[in-house]
Short mmCIF file of C-alpha atoms and ligand atoms in Angstrom, two decimals:
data_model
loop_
_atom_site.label_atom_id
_atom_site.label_comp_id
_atom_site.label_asym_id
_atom_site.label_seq_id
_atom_site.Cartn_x
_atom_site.Cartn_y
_atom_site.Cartn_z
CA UNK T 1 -61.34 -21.97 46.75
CA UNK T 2 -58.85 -24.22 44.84
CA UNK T 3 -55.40 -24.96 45.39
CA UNK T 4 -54.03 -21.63 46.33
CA UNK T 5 -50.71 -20.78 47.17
CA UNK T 6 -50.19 -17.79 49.37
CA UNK T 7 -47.01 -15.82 49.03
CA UNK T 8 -45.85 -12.58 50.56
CA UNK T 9 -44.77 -10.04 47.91
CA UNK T 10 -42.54 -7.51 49.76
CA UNK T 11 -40.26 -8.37 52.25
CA UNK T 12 -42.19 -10.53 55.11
CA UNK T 13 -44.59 -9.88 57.34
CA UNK T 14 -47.26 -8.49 55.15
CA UNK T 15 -49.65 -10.21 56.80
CA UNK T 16 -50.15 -13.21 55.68
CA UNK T 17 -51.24 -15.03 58.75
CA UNK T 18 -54.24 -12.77 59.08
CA UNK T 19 -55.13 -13.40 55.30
CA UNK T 20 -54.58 -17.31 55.51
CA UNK T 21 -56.68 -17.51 58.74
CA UNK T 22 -59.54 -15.61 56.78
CA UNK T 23 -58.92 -18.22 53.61
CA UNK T 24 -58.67 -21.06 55.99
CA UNK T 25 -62.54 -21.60 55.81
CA UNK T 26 -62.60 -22.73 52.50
CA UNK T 27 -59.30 -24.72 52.80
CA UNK T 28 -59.27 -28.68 54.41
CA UNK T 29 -55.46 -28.64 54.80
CA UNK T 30 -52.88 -25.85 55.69
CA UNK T 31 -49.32 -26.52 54.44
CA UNK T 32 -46.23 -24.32 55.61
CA UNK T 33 -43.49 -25.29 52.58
CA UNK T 34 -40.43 -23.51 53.67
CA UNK T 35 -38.40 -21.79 56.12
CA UNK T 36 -38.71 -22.38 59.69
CA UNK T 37 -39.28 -20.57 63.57
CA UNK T 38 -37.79 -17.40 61.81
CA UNK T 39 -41.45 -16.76 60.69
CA UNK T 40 -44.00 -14.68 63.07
CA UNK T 41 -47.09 -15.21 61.30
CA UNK T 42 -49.82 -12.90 63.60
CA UNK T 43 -53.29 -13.98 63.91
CA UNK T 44 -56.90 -12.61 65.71
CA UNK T 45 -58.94 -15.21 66.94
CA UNK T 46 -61.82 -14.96 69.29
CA UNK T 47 -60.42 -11.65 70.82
CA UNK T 48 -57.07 -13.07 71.34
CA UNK T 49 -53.61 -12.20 70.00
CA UNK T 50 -51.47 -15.77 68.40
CA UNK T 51 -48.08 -15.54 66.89
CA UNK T 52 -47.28 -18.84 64.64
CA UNK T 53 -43.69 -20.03 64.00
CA UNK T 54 -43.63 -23.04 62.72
CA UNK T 55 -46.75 -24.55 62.79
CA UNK T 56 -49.37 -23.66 59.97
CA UNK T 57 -51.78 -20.65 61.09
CA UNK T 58 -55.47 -22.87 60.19
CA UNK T 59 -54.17 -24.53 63.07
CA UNK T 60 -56.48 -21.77 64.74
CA UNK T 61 -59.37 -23.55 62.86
CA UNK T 62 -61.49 -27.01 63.86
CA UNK T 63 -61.83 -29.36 61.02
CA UNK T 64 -58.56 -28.45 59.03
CA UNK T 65 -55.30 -30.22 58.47
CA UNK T 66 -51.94 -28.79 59.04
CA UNK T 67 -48.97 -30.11 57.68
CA UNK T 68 -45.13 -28.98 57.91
CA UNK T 69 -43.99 -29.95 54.76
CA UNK T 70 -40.42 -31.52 53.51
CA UNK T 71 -39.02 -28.15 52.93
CA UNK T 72 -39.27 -26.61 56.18
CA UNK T 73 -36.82 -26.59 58.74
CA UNK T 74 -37.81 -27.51 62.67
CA UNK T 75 -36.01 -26.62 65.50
CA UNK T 76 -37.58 -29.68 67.45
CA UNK T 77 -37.77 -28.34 70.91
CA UNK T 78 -39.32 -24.97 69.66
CA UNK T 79 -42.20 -26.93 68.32
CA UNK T 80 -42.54 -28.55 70.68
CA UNK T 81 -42.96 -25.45 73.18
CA UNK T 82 -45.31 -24.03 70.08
CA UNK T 83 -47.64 -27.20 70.38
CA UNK T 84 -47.68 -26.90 74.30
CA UNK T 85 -48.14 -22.89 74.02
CA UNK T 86 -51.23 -23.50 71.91
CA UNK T 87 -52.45 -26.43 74.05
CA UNK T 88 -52.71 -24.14 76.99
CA UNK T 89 -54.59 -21.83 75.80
CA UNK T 90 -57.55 -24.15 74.25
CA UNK T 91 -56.28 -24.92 70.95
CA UNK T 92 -56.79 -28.64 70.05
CA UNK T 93 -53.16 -30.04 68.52
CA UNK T 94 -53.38 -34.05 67.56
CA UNK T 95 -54.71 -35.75 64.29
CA UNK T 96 -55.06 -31.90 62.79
CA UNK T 97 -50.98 -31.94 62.74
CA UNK T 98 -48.52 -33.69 60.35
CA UNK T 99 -44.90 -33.80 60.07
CA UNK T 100 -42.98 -34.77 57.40
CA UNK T 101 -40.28 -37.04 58.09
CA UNK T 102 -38.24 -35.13 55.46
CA UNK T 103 -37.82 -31.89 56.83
CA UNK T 104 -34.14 -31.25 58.13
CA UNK T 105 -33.60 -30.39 62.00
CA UNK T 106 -32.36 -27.09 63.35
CA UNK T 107 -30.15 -27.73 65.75
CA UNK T 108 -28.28 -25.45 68.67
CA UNK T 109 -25.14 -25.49 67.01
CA UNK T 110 -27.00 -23.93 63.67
CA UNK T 111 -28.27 -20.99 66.43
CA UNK T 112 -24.89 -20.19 67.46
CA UNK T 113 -23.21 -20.33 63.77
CA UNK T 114 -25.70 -18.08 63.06
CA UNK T 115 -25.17 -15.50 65.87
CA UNK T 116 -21.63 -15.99 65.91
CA UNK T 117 -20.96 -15.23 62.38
CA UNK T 118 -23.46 -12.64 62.30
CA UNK T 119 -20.82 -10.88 65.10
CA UNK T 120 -18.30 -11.79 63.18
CA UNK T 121 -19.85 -9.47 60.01
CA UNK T 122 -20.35 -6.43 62.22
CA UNK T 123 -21.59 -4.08 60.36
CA UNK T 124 -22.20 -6.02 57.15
CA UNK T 125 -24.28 -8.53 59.25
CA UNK T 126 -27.39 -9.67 57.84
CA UNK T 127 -29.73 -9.31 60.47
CA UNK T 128 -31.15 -12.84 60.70
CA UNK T 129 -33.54 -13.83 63.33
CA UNK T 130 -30.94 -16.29 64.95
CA UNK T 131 -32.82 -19.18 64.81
CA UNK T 132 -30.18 -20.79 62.56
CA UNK T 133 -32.26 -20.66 59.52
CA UNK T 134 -28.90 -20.22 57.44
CA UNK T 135 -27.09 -22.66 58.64
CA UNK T 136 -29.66 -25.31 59.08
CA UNK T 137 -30.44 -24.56 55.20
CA UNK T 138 -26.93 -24.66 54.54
CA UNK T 139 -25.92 -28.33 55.87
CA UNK T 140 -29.20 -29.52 53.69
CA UNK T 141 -27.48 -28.09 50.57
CA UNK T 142 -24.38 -29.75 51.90
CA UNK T 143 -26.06 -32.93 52.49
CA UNK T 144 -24.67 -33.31 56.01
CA UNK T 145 -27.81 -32.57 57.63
CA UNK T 146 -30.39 -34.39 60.33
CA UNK T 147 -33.59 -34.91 59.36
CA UNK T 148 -37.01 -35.55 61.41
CA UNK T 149 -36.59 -39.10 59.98
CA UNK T 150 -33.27 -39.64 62.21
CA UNK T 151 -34.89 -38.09 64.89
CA UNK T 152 -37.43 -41.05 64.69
CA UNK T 153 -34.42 -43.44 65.34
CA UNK T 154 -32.91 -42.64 68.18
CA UNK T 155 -29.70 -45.00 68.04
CA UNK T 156 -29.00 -43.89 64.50
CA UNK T 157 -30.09 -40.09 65.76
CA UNK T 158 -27.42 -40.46 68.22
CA UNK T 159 -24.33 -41.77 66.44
CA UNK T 160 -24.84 -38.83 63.39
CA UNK T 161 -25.63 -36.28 66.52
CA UNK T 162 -22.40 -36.92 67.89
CA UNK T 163 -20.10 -36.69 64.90
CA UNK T 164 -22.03 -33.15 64.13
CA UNK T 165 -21.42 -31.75 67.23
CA UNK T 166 -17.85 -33.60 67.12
CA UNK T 167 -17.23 -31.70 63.83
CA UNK T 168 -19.33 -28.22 64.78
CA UNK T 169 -17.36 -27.55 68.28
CA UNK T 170 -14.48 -27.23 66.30
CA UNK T 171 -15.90 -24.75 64.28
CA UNK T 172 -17.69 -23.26 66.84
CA UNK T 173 -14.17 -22.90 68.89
CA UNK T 174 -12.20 -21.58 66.19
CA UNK T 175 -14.90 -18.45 66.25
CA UNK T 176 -14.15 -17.75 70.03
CA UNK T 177 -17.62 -19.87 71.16
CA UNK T 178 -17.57 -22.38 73.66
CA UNK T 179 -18.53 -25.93 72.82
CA UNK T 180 -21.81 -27.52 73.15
CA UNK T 181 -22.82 -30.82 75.33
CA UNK T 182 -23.77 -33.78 73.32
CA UNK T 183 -25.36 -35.08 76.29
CA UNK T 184 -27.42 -32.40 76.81
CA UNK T 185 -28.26 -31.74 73.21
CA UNK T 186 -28.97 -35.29 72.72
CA UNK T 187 -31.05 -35.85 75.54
CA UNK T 188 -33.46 -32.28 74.75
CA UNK T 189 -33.98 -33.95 70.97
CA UNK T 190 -34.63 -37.58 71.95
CA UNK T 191 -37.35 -36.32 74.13
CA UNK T 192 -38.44 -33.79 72.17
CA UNK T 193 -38.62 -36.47 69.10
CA UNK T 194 -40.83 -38.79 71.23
CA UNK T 195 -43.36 -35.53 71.42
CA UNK T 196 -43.41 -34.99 67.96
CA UNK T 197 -43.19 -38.71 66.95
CA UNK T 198 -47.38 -39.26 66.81
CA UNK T 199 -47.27 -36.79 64.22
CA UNK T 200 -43.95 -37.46 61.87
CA UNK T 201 -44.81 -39.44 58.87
CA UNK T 202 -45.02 -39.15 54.92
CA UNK T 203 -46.55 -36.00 53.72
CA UNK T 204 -46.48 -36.41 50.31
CA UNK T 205 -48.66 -39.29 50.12
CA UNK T 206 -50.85 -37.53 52.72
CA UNK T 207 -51.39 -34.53 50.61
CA UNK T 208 -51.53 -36.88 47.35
CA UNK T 209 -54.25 -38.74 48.74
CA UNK T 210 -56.38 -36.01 50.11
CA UNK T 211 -55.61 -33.97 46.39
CA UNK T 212 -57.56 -37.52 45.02
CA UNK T 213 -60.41 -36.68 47.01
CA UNK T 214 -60.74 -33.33 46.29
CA UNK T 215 -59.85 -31.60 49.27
CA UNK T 216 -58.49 -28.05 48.77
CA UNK T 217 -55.23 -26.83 49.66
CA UNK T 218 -53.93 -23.56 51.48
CA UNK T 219 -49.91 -23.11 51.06
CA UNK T 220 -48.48 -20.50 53.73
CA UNK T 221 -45.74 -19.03 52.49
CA UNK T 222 -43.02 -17.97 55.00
CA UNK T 223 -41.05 -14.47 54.68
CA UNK T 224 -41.36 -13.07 51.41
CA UNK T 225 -40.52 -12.29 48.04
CA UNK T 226 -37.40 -10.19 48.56
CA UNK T 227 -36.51 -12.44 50.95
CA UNK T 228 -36.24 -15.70 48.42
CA UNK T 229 -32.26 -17.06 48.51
CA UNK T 230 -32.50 -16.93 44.48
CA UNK T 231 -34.69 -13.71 43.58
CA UNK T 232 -33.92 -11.80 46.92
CA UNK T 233 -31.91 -9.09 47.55
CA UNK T 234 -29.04 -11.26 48.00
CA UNK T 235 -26.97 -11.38 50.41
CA UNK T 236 -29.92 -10.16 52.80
CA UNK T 237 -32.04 -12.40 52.26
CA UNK T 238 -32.99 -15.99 54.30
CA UNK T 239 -32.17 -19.47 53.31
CA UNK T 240 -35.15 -20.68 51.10
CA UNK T 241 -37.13 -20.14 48.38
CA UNK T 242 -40.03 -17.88 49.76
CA UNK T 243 -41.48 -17.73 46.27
CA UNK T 244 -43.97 -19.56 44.17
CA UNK T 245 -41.69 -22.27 43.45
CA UNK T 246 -41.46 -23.10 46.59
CA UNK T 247 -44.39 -23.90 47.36
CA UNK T 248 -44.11 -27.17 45.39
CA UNK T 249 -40.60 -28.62 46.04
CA UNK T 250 -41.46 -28.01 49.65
CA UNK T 251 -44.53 -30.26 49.67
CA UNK T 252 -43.98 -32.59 46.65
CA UNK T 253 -47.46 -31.31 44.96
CA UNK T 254 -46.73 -30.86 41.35
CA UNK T 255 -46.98 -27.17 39.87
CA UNK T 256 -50.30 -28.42 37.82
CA UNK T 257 -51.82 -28.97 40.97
CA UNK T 258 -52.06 -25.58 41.75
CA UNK T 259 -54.68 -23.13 40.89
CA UNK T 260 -53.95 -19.88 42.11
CA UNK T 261 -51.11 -17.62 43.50
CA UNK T 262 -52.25 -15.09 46.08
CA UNK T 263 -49.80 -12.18 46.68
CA UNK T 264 -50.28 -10.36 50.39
CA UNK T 265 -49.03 -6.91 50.16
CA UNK T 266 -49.37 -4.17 52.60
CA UNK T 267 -50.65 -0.78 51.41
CA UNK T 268 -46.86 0.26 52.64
CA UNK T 269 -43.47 -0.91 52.29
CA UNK T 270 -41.64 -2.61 55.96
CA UNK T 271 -38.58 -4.61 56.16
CA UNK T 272 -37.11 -5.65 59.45
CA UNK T 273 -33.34 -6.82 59.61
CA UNK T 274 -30.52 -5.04 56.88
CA UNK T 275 -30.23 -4.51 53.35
CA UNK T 276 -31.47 -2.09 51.42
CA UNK T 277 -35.35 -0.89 51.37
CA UNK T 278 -35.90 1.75 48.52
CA UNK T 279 -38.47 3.63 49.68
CA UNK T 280 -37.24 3.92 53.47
CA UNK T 281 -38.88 6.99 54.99
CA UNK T 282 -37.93 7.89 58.41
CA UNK T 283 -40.84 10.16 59.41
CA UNK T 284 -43.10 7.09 57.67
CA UNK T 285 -41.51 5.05 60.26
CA UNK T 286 -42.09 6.81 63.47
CA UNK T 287 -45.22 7.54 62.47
CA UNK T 288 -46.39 4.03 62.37
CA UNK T 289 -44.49 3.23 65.52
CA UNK T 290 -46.41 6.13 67.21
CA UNK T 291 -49.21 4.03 66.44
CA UNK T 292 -47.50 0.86 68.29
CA UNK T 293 -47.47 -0.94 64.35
CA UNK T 294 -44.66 -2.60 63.11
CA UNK T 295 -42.67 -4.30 65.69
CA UNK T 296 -41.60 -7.83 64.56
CA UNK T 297 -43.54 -10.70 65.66
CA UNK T 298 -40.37 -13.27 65.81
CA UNK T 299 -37.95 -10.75 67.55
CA UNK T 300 -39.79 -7.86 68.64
CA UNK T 301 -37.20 -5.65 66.19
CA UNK T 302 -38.74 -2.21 65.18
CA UNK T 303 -39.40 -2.59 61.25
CA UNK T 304 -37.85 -0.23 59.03
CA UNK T 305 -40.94 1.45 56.99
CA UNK T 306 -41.31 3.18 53.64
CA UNK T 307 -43.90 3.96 50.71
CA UNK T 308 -45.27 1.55 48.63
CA UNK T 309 -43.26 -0.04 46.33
CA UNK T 310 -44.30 -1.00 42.91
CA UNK T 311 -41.21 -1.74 41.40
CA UNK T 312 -40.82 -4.44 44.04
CA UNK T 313 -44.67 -5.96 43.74
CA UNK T 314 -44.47 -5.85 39.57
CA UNK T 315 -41.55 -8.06 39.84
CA UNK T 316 -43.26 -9.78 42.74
CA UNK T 317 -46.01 -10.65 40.25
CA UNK T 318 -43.67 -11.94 37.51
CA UNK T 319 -41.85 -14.34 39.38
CA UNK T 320 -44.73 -15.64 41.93
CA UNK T 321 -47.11 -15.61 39.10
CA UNK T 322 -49.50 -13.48 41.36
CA UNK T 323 -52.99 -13.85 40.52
CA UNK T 324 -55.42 -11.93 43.26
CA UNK T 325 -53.45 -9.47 45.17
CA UNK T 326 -54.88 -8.93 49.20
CA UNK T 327 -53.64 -5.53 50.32
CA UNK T 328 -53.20 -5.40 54.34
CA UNK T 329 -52.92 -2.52 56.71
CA UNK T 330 -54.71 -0.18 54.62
CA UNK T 331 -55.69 1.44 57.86
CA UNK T 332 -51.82 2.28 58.45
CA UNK T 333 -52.18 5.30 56.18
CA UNK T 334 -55.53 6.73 57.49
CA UNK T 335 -54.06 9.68 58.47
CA UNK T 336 -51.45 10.06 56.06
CA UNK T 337 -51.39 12.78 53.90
CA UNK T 338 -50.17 12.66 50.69
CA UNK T 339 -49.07 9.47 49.96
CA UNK T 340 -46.22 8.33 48.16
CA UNK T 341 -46.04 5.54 45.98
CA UNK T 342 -42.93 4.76 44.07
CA UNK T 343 -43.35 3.99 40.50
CA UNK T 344 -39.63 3.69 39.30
CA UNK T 345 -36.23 4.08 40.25
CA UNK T 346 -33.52 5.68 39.35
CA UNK T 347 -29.81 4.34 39.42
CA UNK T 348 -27.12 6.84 38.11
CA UNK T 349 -29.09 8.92 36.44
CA UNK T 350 -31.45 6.57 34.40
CA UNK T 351 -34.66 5.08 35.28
CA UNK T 352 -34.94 1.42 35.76
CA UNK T 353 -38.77 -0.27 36.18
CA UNK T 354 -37.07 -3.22 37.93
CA UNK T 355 -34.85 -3.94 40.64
CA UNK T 356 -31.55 -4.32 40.09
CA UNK T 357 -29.97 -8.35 41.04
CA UNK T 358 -26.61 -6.10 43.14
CA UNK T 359 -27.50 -5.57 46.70
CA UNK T 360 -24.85 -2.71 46.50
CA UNK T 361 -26.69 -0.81 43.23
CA UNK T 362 -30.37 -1.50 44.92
CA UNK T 363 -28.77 0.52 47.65
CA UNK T 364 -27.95 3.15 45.34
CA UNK T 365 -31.67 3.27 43.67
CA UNK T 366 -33.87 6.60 43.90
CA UNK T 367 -37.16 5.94 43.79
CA UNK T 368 -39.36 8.00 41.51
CA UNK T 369 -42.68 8.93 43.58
CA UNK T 370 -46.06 9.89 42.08
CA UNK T 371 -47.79 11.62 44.61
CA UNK T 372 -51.57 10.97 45.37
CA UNK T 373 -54.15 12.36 48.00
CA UNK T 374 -54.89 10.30 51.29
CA UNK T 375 -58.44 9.92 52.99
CA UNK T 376 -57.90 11.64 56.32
CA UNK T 377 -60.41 9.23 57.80
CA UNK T 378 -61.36 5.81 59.20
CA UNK T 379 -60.94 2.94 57.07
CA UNK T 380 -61.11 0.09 60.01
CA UNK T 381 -65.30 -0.24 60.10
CA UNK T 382 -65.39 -0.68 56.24
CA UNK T 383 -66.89 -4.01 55.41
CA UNK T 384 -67.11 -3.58 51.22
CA UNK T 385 -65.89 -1.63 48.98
CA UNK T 386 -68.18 0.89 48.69
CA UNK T 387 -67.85 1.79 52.30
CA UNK T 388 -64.03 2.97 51.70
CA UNK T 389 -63.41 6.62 51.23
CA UNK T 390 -63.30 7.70 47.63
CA UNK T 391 -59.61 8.56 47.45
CA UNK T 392 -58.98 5.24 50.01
CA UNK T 393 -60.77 3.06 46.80
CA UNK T 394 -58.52 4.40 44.35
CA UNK T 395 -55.37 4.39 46.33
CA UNK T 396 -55.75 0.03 46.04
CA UNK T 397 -57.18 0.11 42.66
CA UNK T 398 -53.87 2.37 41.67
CA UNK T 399 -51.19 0.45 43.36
CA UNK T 400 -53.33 -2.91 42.38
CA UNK T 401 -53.04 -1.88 38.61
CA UNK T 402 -49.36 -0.86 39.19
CA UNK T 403 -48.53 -4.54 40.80
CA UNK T 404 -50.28 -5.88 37.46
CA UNK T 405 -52.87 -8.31 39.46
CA UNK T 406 -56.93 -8.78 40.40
CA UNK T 407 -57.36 -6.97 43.66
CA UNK T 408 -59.48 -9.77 45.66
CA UNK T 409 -58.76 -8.72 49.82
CA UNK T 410 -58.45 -5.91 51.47
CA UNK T 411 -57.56 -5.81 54.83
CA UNK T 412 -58.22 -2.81 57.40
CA UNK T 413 -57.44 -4.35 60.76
CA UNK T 414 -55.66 -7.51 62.52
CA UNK T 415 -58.96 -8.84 63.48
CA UNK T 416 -60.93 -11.98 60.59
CA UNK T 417 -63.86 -10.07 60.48
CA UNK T 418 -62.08 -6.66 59.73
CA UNK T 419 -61.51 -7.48 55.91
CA UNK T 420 -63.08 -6.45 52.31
CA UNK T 421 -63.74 -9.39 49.70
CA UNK T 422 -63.91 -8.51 46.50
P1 GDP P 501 -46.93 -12.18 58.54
O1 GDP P 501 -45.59 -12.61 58.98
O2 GDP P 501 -46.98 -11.89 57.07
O3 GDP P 501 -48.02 -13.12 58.96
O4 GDP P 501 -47.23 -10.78 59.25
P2 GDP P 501 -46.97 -10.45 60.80
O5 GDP P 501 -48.00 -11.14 61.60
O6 GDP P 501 -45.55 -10.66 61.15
O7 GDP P 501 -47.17 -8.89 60.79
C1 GDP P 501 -48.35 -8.30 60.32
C2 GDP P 501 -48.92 -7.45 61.44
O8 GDP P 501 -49.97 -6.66 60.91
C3 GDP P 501 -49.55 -8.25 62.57
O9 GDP P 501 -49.40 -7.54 63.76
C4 GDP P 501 -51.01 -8.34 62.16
O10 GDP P 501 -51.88 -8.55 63.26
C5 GDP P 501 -51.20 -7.00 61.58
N1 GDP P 501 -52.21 -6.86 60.54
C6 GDP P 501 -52.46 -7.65 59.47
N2 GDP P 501 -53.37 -7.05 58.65
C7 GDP P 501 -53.68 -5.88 59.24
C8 GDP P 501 -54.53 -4.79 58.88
O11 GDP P 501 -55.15 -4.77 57.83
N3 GDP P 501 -54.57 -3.73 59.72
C9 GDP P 501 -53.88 -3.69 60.90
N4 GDP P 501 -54.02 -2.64 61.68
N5 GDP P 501 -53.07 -4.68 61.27
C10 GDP P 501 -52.96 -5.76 60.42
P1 IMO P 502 -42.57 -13.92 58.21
O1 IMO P 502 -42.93 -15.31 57.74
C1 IMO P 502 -39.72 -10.67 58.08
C2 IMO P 502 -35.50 -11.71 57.70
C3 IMO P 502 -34.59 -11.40 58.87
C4 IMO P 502 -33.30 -11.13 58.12
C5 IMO P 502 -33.35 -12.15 56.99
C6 IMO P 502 -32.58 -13.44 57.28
O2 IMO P 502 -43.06 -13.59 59.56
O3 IMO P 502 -42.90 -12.90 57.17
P2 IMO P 502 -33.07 -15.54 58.83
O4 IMO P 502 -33.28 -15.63 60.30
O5 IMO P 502 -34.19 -16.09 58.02
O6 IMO P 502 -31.74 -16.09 58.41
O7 IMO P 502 -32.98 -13.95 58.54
O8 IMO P 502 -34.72 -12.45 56.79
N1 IMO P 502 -36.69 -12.54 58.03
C7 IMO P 502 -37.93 -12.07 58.10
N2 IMO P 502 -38.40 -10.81 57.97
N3 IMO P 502 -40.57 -11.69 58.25
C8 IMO P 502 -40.13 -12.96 58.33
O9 IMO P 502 -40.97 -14.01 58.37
C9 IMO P 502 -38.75 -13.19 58.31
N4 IMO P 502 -37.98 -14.29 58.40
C10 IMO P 502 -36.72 -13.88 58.22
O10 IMO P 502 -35.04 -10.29 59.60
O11 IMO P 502 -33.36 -9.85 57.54
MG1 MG P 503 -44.16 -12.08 60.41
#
């Protein structure tokens, strides 16, 4: 198994809850590196339906670790209600979760920034999750933020809380929004701190210490490549870096620590929230909402759908350093027939092989389709390879050679069991 860090290489939810719960049995610890409760990660087990947030997806899994690392952000009381969701139905949360005392705190004045200034931008909003990712992200950068480490002291929690909110209700009424309570505020994060307070502590020396021992780390990305703050398509994009990269700053494990980059890809293109998506095809899109696919897991937002595209995962490759690729939904395009796959663009006339950085000329891109044959059949029961369709085996080898990495997963259903190993 070996260090692996898993990444999505399109523009979130390519499934990579269902492909770390399947690479969870060979991991010992789980580590979520970045982002927040903006993530919807989606995963079968036993028959039933879980959405993770914030807290690592092996949680599903006896015997494994999870750990939120330093670079995530936690909206305390939404954990909180995560941890006591999972604990009702069955799931066993105590020794199996860590916390680092590092990661900043979301707070409710970071929700309403975000959906008041996302108002504010009418029709150039971004189309965030509201979770006050952005902001939360932005007072780190800032360094005015709260950290789980405050929350851990509640008289020093208390005096910084105060000159935040102090400071943010002015902001806050300048846009038109009414104030928030400190009391209230206060009094929700001191006792959702003393929840969470069992399992806040150093987890770099945790994962240090394990790495000495030889136990084998999973990293689950959040969001995805397109989605990174730096290599995104800026401004749509979220707060962190979704990539590679971030994998280590937001843990504290070197780079030489890990092994291997997996990039989770679906055998389409989806995007949920604005900003431009190449290969956007509207009849693609209903289709796959016909089928009841592609409704966000976070918000419950229709996704915007479109052909594959390999622009997008070659550059995903480059700058995640993608070794195995795992394609997911390949059932999604059982019945589709022909496929598209776009293999360039085209931006005023001349073709361009990657994206460009301007949100406003990616908008402007054609893309340049090659157009193969589809299978017209079943791919869900298929267990190997050999058991795809013909033209359903060299629709992955195709787009896998396109993307420029080892195709090691394929994935024709939601469920564990429902995948191809290579
Ligand atoms: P994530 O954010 O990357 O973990 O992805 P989401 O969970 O937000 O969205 C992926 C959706 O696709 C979820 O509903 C999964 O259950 C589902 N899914 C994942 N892989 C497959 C697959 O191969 N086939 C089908 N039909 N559904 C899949
Ligand atoms: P997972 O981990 C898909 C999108 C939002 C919006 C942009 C910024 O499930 O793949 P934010 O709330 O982060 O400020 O929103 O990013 N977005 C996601 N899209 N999957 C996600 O997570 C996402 N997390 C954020 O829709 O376009
Ligand atoms: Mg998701």
């Amino acid at each position: 198994m070996a260090n692996t860090i898993l990444i999505g290489a399109q523009w979130g939810d390519e499934g990579k809850g269902k492909i770390i719960d399947v690479l969870t049995a060979k991991a010992d610890i789980v580590v979520r590196s970045q982002g927040g409760n903006n993530a919807g990660h989606t995963v079968i087990h036993r028959g039933s339906k879980y959405v993770l947030h914030l807290i690592p997806s092996g949680i599903l899994r006896r015997g494994k670790t999870c750990v939120i690392g330093n670079g995530v952000v936690i909206d305390p009381v939404a954990l909180v209600a995560e941890i006591d969701g999972l604990r009702e139905l069955g799931i066993t949360i105590g020794r199996n979760l860590l916390i680092s005392d590092c990661a900043h705190l979301v707070l409710p004045y970071h929700r309403l920034l975000d959906e008041q200034r996302e108002l504010r931008q009418g029709r150039e909003k971004i189309g965030t999750t509201k979770r006050g990712i952005g902001p939360a992200y932005g007072d780190k950068a800032a360094r005015t933020g709260l950290r789980m480490s405050d929350l851990m002291q509640p008289i020093v929690f208390s005096k910084k809380l105060q000159a935040k909110i102090s400071e943010n209700n002015r902001i806050l009424q300048a846009l038109g929004a009414k104030p928030i309570s400190f009391h209230q505020v206060n009094k929700s994060y001191l006792a959702a701190g003393e929840r969470l307070r069992p399992f806040v502590g150093n987890t770099v020396v945790f994962l240090h210490r394990a790495l000495e021992r030889g136990k084998e780390i999973l990293f689950e990305g959040a969001q995805g490549t397109f989605l990174d703050i730096d290599h995104g398509t800026y401004p749509y994009v979220t707060s962190s870096n979704t990539t590679a990269g971030g994998a280590c700053t937001g843990t504290g494990v070197p780079p030489h620590r890990v092994d291997r980059v997996v990039g989770v890809m679906k055998a389409y293109t989806t995007r949920v929230g604005e900003g431009a998506l190449p290969t956007e095809d509207v009849r693609l899109t209903q289709m796959l909402h016909n089928l009841g696919r592609e409704f966000g897991a976070t918000t419950g937002r229709k996704r915007r759908c479109g052909w594959f595209d390999a622009v997008a995962t070659r550059y995903a490759t480059m700058i995640n350093g993608i070794d195995d690729l795992a394609i997911t939904n390949l059932d999604g395009l059982d019945d589709v027939d022909p496929i598209h796959v776009c293999v360039a663009y085209r931006l005023n006339g001349k073709p361009l092989d990657v994206p460009p950085s301007d949100a406003v000329q990616l908008a402007n891109c054609e893309p340049i389709y090659e157009e193969v044959r589809g299978w017209n059949s079943s791919t869900h029961s298929a267990r190997k390879l050999s058991q795809l369709p013909l033209a359903a085996r060299e629709y992955v080898r195709y787009i896998s050679k396109l993307t420029g990495a080892r195709l090691s997963v394929i994935s024709v259903g939601p469920g564990r069991s429902e995948t191809i190993i290579l």
